[in-house]
Short mmCIF file of C-alpha atoms in Angstrom, two decimals:
data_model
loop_
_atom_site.label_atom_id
_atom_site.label_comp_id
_atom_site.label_asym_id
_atom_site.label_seq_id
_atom_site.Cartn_x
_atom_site.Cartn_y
_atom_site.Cartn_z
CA UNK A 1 -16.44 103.15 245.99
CA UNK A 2 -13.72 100.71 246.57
CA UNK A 3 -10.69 100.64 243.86
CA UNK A 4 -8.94 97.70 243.15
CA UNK A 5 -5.20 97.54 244.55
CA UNK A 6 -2.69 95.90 242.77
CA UNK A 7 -2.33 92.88 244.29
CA UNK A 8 -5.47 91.62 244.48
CA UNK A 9 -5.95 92.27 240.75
CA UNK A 10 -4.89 88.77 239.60
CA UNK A 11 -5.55 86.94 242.80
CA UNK A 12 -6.16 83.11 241.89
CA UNK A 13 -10.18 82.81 240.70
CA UNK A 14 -11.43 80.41 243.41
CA UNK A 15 -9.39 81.44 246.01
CA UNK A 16 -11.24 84.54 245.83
CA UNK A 17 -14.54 83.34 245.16
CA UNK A 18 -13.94 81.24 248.18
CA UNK A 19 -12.96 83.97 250.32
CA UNK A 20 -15.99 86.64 249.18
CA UNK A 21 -18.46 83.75 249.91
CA UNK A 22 -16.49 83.49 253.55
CA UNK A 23 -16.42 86.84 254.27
CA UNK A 24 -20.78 87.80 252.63
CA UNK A 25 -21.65 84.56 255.22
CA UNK A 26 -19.20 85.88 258.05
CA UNK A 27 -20.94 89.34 257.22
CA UNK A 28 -24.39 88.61 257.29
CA UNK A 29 -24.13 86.65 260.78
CA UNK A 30 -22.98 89.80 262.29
CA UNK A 31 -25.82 92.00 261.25
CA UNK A 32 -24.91 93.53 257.33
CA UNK A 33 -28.90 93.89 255.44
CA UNK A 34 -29.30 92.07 252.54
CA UNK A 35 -29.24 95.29 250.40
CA UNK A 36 -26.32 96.39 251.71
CA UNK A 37 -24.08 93.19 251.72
CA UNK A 38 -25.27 92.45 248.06
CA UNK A 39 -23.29 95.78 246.63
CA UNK A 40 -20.30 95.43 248.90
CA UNK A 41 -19.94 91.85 247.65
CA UNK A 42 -20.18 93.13 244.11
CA UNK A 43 -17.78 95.74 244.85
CA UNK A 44 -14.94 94.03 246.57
CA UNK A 45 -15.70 91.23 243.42
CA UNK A 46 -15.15 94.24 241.17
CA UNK A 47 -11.46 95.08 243.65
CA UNK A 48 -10.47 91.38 243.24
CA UNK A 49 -10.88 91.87 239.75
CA UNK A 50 -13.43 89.62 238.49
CA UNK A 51 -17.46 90.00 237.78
CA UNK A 52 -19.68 89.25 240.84
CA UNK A 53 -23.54 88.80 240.97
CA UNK A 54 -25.22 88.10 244.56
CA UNK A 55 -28.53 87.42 245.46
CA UNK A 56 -29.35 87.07 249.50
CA UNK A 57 -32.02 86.28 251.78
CA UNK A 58 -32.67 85.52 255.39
CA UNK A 59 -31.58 81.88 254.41
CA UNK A 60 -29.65 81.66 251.93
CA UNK A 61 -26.94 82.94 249.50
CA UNK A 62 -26.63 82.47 245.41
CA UNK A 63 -22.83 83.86 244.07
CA UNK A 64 -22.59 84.32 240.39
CA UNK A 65 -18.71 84.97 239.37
CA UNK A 66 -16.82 85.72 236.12
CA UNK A 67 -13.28 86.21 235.25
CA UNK A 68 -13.99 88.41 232.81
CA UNK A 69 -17.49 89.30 230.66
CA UNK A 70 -16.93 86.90 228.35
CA UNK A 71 -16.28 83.67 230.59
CA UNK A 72 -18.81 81.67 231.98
CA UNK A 73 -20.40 82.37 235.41
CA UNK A 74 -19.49 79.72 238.17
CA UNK A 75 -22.41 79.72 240.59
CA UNK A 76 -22.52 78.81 244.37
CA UNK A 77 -25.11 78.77 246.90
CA UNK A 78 -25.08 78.57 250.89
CA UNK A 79 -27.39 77.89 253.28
CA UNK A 80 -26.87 80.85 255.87
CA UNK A 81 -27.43 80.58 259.74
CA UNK A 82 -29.84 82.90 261.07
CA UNK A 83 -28.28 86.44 261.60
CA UNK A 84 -27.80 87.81 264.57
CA UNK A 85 -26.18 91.54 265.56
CA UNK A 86 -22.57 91.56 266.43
CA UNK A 87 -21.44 95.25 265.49
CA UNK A 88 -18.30 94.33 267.05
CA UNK A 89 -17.43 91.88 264.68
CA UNK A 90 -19.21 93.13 261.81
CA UNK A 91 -16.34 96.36 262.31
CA UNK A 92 -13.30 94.10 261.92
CA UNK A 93 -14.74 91.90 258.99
CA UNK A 94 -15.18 95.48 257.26
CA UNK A 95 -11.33 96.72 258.37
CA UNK A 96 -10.47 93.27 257.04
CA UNK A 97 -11.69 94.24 253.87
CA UNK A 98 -9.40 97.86 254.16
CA UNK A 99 -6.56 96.00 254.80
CA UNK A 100 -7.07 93.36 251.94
CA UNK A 101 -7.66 96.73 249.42
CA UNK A 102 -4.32 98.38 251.13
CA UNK A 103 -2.02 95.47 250.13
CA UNK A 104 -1.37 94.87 253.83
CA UNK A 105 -2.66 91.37 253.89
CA UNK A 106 -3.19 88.51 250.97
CA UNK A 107 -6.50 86.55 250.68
CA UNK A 108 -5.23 83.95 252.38
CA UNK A 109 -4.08 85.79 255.68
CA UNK A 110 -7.76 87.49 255.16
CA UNK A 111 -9.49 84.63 255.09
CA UNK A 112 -7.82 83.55 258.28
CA UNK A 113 -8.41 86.70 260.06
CA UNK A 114 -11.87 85.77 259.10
CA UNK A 115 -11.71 82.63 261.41
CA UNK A 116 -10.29 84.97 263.96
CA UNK A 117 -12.64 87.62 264.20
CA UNK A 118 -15.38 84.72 264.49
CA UNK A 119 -13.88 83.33 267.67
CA UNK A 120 -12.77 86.92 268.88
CA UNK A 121 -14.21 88.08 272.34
CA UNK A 122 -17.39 90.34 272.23
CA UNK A 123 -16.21 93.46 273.81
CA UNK A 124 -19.20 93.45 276.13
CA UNK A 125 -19.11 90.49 278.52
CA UNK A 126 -22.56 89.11 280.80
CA UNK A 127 -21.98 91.59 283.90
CA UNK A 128 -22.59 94.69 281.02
CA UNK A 129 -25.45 92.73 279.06
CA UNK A 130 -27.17 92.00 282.37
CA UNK A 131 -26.87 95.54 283.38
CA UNK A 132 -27.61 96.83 279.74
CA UNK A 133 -30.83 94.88 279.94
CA UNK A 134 -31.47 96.37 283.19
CA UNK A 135 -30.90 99.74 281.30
CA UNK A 136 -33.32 99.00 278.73
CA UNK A 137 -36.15 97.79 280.89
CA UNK A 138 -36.01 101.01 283.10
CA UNK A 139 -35.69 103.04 280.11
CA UNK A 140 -38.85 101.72 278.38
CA UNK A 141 -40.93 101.67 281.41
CA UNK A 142 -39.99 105.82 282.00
CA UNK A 143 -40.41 106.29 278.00
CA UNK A 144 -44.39 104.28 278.39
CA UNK A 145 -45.12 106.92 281.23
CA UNK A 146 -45.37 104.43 283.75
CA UNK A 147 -45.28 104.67 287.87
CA UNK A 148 -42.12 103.69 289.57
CA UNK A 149 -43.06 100.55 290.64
CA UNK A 150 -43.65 99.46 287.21
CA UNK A 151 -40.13 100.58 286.40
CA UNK A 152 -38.55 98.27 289.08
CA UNK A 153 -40.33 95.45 288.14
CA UNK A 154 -39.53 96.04 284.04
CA UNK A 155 -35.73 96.23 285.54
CA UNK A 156 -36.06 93.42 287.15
CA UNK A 157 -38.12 91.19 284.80
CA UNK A 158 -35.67 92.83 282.16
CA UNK A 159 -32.24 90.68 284.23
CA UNK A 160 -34.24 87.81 284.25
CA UNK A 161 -34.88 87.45 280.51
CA UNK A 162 -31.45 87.87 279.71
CA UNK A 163 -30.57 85.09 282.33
CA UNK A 164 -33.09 83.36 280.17
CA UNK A 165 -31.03 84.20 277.01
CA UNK A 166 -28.08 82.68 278.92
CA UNK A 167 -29.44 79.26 279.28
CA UNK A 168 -31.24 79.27 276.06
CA UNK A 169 -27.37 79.60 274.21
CA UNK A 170 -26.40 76.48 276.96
CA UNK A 171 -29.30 74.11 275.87
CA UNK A 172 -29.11 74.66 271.86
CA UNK A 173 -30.83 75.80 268.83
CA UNK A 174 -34.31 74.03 270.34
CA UNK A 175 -34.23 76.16 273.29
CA UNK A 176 -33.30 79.22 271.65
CA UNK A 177 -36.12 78.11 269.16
CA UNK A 178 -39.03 78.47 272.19
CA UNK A 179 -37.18 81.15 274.23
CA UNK A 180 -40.12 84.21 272.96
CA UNK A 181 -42.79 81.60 274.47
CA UNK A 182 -40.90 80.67 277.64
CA UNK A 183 -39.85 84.31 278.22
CA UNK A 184 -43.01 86.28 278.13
CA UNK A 185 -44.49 83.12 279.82
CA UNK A 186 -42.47 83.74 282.76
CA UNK A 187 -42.34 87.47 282.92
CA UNK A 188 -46.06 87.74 282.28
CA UNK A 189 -46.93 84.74 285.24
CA UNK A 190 -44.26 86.89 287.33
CA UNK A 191 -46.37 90.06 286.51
CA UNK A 192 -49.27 88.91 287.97
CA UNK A 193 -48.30 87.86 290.86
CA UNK A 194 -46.62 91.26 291.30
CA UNK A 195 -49.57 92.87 290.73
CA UNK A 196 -50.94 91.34 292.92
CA UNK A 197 -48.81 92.87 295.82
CA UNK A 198 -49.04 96.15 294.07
CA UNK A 199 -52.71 96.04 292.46
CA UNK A 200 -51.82 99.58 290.45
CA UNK A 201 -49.16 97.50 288.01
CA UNK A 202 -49.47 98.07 284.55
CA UNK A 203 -49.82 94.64 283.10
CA UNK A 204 -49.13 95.04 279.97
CA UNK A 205 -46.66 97.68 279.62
CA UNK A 206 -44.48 96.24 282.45
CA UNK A 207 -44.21 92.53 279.92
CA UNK A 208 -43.69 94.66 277.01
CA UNK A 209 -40.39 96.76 278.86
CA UNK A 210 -39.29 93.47 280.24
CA UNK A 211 -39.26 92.02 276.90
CA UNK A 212 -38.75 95.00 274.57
CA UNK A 213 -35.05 93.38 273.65
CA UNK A 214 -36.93 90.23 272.31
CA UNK A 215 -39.19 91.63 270.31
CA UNK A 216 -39.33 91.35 266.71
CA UNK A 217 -40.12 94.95 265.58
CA UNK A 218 -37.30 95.30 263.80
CA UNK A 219 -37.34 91.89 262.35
CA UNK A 220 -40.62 93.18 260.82
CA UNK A 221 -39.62 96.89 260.24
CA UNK A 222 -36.63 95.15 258.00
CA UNK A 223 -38.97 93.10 256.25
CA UNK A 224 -40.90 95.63 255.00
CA UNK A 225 -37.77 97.76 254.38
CA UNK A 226 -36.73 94.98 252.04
CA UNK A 227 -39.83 94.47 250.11
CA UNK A 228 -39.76 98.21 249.20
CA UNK A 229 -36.44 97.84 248.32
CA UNK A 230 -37.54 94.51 245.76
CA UNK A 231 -36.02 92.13 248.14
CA UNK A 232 -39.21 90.17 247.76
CA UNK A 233 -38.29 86.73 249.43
CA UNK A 234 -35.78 88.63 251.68
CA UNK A 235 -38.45 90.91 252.87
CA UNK A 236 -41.60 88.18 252.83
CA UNK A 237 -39.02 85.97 255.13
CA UNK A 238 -38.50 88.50 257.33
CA UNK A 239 -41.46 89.89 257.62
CA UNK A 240 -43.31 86.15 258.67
CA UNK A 241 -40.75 85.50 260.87
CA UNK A 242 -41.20 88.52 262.89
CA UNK A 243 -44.67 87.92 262.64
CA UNK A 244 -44.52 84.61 264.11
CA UNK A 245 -42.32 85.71 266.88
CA UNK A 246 -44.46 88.16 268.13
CA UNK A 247 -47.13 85.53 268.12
CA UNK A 248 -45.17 83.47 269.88
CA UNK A 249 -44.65 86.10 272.79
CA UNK A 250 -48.16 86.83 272.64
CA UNK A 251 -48.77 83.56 273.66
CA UNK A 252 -46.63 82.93 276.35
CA UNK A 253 -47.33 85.93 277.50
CA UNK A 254 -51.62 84.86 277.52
CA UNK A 255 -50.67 81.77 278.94
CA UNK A 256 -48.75 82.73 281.82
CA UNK A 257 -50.92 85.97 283.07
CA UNK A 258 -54.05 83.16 282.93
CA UNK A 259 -52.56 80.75 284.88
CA UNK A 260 -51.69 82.82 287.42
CA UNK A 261 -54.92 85.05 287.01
CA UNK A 262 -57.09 81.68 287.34
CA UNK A 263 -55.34 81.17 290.99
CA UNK A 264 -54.68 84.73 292.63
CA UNK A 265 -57.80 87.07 291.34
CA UNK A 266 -56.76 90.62 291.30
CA UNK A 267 -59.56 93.31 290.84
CA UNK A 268 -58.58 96.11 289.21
CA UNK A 269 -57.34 99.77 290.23
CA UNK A 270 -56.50 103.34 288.81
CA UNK A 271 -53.37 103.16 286.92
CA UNK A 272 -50.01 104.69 289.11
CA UNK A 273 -48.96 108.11 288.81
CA UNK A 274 -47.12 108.53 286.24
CA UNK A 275 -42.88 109.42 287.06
CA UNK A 276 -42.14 112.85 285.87
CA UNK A 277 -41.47 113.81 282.46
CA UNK A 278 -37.88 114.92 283.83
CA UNK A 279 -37.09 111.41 284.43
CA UNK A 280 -37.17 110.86 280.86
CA UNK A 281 -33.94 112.75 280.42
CA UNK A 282 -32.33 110.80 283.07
CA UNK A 283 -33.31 107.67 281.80
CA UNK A 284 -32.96 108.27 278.01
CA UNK A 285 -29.17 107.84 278.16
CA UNK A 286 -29.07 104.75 280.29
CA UNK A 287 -31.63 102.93 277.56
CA UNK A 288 -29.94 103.80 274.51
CA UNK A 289 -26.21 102.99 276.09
CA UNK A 290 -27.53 99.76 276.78
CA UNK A 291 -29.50 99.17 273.40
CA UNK A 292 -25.77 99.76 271.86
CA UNK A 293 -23.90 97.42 274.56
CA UNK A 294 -26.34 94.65 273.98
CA UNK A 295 -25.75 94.68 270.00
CA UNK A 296 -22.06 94.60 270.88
CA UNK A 297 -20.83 98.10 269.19
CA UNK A 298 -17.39 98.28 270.15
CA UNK A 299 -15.74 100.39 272.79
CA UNK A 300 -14.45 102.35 269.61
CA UNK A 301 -17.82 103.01 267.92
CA UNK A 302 -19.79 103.26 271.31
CA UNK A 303 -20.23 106.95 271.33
CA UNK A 304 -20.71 107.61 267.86
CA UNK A 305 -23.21 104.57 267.72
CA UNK A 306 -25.23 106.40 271.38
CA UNK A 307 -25.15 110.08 269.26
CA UNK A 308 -26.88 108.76 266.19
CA UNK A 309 -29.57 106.82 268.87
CA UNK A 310 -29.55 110.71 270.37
CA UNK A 311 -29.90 111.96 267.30
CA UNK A 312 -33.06 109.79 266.02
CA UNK A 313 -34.60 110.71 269.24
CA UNK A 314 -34.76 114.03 269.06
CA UNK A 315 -36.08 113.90 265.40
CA UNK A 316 -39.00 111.92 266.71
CA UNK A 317 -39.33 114.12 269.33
CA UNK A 318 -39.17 117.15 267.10
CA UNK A 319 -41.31 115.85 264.41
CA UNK A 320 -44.41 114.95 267.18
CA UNK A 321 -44.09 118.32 268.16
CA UNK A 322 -44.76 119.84 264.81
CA UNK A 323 -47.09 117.05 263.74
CA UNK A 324 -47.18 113.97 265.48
CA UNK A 325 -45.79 110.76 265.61
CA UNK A 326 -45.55 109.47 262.29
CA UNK A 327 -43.61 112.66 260.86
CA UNK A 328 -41.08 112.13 264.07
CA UNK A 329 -40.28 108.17 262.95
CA UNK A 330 -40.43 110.07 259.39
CA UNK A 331 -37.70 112.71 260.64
CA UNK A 332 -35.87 110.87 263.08
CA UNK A 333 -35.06 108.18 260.54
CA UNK A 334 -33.87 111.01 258.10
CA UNK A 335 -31.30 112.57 260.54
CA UNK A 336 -30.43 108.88 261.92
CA UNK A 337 -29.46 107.98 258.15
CA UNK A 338 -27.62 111.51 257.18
CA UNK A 339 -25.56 111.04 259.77
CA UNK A 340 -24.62 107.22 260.35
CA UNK A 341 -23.52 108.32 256.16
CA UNK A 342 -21.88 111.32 256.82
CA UNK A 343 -19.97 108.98 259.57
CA UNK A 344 -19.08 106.24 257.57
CA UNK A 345 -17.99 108.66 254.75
CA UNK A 346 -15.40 110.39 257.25
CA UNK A 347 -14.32 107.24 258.98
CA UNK A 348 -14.72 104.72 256.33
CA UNK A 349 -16.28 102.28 258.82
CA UNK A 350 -19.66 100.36 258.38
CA UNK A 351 -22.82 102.39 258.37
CA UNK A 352 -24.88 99.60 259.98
CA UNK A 353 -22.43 100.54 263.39
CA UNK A 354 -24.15 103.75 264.35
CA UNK A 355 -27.63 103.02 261.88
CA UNK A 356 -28.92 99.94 263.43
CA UNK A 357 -28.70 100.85 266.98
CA UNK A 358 -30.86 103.80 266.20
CA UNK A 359 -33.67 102.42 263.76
CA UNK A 360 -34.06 99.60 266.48
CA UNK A 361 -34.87 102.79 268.93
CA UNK A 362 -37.60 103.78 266.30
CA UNK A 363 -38.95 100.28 265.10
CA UNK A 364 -42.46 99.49 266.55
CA UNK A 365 -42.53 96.35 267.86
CA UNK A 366 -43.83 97.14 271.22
CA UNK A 367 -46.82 98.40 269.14
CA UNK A 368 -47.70 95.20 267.89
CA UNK A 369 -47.47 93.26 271.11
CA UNK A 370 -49.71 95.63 272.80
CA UNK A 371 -52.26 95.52 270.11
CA UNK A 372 -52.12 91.95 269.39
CA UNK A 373 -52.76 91.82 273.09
CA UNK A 374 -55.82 94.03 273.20
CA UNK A 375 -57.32 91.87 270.27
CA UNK A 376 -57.07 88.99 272.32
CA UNK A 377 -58.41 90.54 275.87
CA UNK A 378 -61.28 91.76 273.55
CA UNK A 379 -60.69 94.77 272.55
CA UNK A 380 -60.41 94.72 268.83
CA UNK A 381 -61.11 97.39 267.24
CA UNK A 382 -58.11 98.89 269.63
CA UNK A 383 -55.94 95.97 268.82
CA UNK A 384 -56.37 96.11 265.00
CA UNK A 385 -55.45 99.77 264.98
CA UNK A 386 -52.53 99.28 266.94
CA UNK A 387 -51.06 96.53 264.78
CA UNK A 388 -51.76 98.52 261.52
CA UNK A 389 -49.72 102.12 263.25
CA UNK A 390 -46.96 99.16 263.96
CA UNK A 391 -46.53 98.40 260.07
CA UNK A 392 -47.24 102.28 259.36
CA UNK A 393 -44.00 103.16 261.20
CA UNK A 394 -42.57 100.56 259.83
CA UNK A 395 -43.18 102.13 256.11
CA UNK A 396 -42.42 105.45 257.62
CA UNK A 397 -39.34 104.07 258.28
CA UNK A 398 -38.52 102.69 254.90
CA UNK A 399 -39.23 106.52 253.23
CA UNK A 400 -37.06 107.34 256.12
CA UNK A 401 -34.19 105.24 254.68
CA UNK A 402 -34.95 106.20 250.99
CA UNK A 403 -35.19 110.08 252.27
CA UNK A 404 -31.78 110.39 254.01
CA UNK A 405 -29.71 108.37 251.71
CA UNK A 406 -31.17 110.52 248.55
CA UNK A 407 -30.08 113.56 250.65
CA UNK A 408 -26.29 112.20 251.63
CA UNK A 409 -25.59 109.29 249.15
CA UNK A 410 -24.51 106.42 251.48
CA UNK A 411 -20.67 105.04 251.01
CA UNK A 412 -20.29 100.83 249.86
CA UNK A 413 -19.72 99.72 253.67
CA UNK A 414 -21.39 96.99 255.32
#
């Protein structure tokens, strides 16, 4: 809980309205839940010395302050950008706050730094996102039980959507705004002809791995997270925009394998063997290093943020074992939590650092592409069950969250 220091206790009203409001929008960009940001606001309010009340959504902000109970409220509201994941930055905005509490800097040095750390260098430049994508494509394809040949082409396809990212930051918002379409278009269309060469490719699996860092499972997973949590137009906004991006994919992806499919025929074959189960191990590591590197954890936070991914693994893997796979989301969101709190406890640093990378490891997005994509080849009682597991472990989990932060009580940090 943070305590108020001394000389922030009479710090000038709208100066430090001003600079909360600066530092929840600043926050939110970088990756901070809505829960989460809404009681740190309140508390650092509380540190300032005045009365804060927050309520935040995907799009927007609405700041209630006081000077004291008996004063009236002055409210604000912003219109937020959409967030993004910058673990990097969202670090410093939260040793910012540290500093601010210490006495080491004024509001008005903090709300510079503020400026800083959003024109600051991510710590991961495009030669270690291209490779991290490579990473994660690989990774996936091994995790899907797939032949090698569909893991080259995932690693592959996987560089080539993140050169897509590239020049969808160039062109603008209205780029970025049809990137899921144009990306599975092109991977799917690339697919085919591949497959064509090497008739054994798995289709579908092979556009899901080269796409897994695009897909909206956790979009969705967080939705329903935040409805749970009575974040009801949080959640609801959330939940329809993940919604509609996996749509989105779904349809570039249709489009481009029946183009291609109209002009090269390919008849079908036996699925490839399988690579060994051994592989997994080797390729475990390399995907959840590069799930961390492409949410820009920090040099500083990389290993912790790679044990709690390691961590949530092996409570999926040890809850299928026992049960199956809805008990290992169940238990590897548990452990993921208790520790990413007991971390944040012992280094006073933000939770979301080492808990985001690993619930985007557990989120099932790749569940709802698949199915959505058996509904449409046909198949639907396959496809409906598919998309209801993907909101399943998505409530799975939410108890997760509830479950581990009931059993270590989770520290005010972003």
């Amino acid at each position: 809980m943070m305590s108020p220091a001394n000389h922030t206790k009479n710090a000038n009203f709208d100066v430090a309205c001003a600079f909360i409001i600066k530092l929840g929008e600043a926050a939110h960009g970088y990756g901070s839940t809505v829960g989460r940001l809404e009681v740190y606001l309140t508390r650092l309010a509380a540190a300032l010395g005045y009365h804060g009340a927050f309520r935040i959504s995907s799009t927007e902000m609405i700041c209630a302050f006081q000077e004291d109970e008996y004063q009236p409220q002055h409210m604000h509201m912003r219109v937020l950008p959409g967030a993004g994941l910058d673990l990097s930055k969202l670090a410093m905005v939260g040793e910012l706050v540290d500093m601010l509490e210490a006495g080491e800097i004024s509001l008005s040095e903090g709300s510079e730094r503020l400026d800083q750390i959003g024109k600051s260098p991510v710590p991961w430049g495009r030669l270690a996102n291209g490779i991290a994508y490579a990473f994660v494509g690989a990774g996936l394809a091994v995790l899907f039980s797939l032949g090698w040949w569909d893991v080259l082409f995932s690693t592959v396809f996987s560089m080539l959507v993140y050169g897509m990212v590239l020049l969808s930051g160039s062109f603008g918002a209205r780029t970025a705004e049809w990137l899921p379409l144009t990306s599975a278009f092109v991977v799917a269309a690339l697919t085919v002809v591949a497959r064509f060469m090497v008739p054994e490719l798995n289709l579908v699996l092979v556009i899901v791995a080269a796409i897994a860092v695009l897909l909206p499972g956790y979009t969705i997973s967080l939705g329903i997270i935040e409805l749970v949590g009575r974040h009801v137009v949080s959640g609801t906004a959330h939940l329809m925009s993940g919604l509609v991006y996996l749509a989105k994919q779904l349809a570039g992806a249709w489009l481009g394998a029946a183009l291609v499919i109209s002009l090269l025929p390919a008849h079908p074959v036996s699925a490839a063997t399988p690579v060994g189960s051994v592989w997994l191990w080797l390729f475990m590591p390399p995907l959840i290093v590069g799930l961390c590197v492409i949410f820009q954890t920090s040099k500083r936070d990389l290993f912790a943020a790679c044990f709690g991914c390691a961590v949530a693994y092996a409570g999926i893997l040890l809850g299928s074992a026992i049960t199956g796979g809805n008990l290992g989301n169940l238990l590897g969101t548990i452990i993921a939590v208790v520790f990413a709190n007991l971390w944040a406890r012992k280094t006073g640093r933000p939770t979301s650092i080492v808990l985001l990378p690993a619930i985007i490891l557990l989120v099932s997005g790749s569940i709802g592409f698949r199915g959505l994509a058996a509904m449409s080849a046909g198949q639907v009682a396959s496809g409906e069950q598919q998309v209801l597991q993907m909101f399943v472990v998505a409530l799975t989990i939410a108890a997760g969250l509830l479950v581990g932060n009931t059993i270590v009580q989770s520290k005010t940090t972003l």
